mmCIF file of C-alpha atoms in Angstrom:
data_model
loop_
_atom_site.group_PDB
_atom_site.id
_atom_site.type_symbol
_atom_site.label_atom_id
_atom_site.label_comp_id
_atom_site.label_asym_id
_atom_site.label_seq_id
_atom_site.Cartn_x
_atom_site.Cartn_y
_atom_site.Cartn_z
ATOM 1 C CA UNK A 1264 -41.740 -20.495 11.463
ATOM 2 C CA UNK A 1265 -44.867 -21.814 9.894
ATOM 3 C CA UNK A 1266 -47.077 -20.175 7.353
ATOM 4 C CA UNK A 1267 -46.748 -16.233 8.160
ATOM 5 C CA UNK A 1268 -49.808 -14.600 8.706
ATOM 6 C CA UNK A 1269 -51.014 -12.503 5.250
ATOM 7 C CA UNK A 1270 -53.388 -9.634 5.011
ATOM 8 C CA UNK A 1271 -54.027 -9.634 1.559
ATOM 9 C CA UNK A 1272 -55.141 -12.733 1.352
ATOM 10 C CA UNK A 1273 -56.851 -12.456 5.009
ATOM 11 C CA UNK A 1274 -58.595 -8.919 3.615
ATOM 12 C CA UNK A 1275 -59.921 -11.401 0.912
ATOM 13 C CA UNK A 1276 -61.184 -13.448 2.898
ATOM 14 C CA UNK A 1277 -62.738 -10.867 5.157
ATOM 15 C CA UNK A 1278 -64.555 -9.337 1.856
ATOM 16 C CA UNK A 1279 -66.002 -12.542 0.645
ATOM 17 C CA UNK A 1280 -67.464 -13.218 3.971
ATOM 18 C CA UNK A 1281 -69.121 -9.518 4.059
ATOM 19 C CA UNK A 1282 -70.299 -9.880 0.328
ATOM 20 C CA UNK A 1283 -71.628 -12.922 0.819
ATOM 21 C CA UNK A 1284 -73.496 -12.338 3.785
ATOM 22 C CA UNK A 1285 -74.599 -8.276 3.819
ATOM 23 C CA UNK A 1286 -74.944 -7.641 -0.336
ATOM 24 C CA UNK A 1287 -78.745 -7.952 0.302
ATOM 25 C CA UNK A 1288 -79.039 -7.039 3.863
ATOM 26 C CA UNK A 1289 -80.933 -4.722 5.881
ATOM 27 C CA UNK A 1290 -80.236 -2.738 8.730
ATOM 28 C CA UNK A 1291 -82.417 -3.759 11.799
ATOM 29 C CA UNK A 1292 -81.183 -2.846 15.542
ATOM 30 C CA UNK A 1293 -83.022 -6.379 16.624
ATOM 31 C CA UNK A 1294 -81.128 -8.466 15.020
ATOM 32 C CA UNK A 1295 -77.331 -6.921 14.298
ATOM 33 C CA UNK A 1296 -76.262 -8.520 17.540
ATOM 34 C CA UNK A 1297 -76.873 -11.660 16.516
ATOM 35 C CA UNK A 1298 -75.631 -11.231 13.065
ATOM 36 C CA UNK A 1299 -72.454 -9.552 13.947
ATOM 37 C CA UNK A 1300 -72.213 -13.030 16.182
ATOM 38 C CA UNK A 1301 -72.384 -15.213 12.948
ATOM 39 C CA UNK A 1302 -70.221 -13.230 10.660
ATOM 40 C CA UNK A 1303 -67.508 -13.026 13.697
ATOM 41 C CA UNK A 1304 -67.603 -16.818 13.401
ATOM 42 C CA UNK A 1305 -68.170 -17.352 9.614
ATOM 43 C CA UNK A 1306 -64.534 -14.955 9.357
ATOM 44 C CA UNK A 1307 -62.889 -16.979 12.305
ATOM 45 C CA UNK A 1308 -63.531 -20.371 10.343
ATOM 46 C CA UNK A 1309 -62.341 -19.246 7.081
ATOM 47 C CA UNK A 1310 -59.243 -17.730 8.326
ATOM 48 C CA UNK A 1311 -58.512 -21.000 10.263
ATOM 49 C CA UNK A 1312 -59.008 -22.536 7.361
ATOM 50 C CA UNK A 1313 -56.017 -20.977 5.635
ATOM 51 C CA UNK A 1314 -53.839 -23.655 8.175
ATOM 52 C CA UNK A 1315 -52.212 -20.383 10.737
ATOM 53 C CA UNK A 1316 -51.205 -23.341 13.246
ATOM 54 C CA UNK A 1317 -49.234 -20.707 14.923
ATOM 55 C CA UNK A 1318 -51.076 -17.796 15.484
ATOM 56 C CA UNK A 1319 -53.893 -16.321 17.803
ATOM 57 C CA UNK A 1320 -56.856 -15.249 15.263
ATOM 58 C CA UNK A 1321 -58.892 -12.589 17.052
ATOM 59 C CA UNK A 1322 -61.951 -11.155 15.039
ATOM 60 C CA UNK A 1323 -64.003 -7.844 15.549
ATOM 61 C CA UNK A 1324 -67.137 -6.715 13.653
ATOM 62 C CA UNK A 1325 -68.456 -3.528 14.010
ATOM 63 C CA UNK A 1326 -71.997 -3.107 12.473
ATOM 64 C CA UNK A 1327 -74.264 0.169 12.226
ATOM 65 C CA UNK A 1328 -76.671 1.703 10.301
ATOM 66 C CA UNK A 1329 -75.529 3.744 7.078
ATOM 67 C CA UNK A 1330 -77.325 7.364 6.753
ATOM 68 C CA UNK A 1331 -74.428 8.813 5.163
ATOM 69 C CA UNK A 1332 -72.220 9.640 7.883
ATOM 70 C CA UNK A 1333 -68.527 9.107 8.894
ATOM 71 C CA UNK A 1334 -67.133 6.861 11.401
ATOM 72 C CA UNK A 1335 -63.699 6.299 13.099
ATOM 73 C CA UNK A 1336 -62.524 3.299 15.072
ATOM 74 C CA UNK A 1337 -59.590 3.107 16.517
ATOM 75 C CA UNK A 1338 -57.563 -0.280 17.972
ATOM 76 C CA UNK A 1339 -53.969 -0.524 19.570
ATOM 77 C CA UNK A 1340 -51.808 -3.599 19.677
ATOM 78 C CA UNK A 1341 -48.686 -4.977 21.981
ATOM 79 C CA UNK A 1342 -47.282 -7.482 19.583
ATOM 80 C CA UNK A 1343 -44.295 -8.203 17.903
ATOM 81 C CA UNK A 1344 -43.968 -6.255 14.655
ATOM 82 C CA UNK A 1345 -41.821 -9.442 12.830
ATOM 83 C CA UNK A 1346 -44.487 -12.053 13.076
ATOM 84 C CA UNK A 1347 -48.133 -10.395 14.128
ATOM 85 C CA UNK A 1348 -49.944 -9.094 11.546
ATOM 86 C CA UNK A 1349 -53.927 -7.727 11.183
ATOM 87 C CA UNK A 1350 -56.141 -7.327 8.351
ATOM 88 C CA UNK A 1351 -59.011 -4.920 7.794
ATOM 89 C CA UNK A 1352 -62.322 -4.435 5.177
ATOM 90 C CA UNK A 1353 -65.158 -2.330 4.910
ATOM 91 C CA UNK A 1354 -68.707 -2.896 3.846
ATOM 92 C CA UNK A 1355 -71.470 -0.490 3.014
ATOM 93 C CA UNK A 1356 -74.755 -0.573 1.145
ATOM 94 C CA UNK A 1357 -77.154 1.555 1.101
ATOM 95 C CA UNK A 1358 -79.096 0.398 4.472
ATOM 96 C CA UNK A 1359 -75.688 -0.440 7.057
ATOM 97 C CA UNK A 1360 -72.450 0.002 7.019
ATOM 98 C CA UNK A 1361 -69.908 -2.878 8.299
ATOM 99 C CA UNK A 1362 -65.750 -3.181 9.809
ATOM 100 C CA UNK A 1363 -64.292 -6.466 10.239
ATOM 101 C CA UNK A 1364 -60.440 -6.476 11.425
ATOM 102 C CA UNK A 1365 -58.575 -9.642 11.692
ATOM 103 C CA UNK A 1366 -55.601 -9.947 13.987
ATOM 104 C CA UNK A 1367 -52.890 -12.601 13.702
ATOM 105 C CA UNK A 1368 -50.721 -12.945 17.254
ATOM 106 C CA UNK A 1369 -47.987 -15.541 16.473
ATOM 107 C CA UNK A 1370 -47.422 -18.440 19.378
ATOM 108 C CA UNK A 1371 -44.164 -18.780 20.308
#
């Protein structure tokens, strides 16, 4: 098997990607879409970048706007438990509130 799919190091990857891009953001309805969009794609190409030959790399972003309340999202998988893996990281300041979750699907 090639290089196994690792969530520590994709979490890292995931929170450099959310610093990077939201530490001075601003919530605004108009334009989330498209930056959910560009951070789905800024994740994808770091992750690919860490050489997963094998696996499937599917990305979600959820983005909304932080007044202090809680929030619970939910995702189910059919994989195989020895080879797929997923990674997950939260960002919040003091105007929105972002979850990216990375899954790795292994190709066999």
């Amino acid at each position: 098997m090639d290089t196994r799919f690792q969530p520590l190091i994709v979490k890292e990857c995931i929170r450099s990607v959310l610093m990077d891009n939201l530490a001075h953001k601003e919530y605004s309805s108009e334009t989330m879409a498209e930056d959910t969009k560009v951070l789905v794609e800024l994740i994808r190409k770091k992750i690919k970048d860490l050489a997963y030959d094998r696996y499937k790399i599917i990305v979600q972003v959820h983005i909304g706007e932080y007044r202090g309340q809680g929030i619970k999202i939910a995702s189910r998988k059919f994989w195989d438990a020895d080879t797929d893996n997923f990674a997950v990281d939260v960002y919040t300041n003091n105007s929105l509130f972002c979850v990216a979750m990375v899954c790795g699907v292994y190709y066999y």
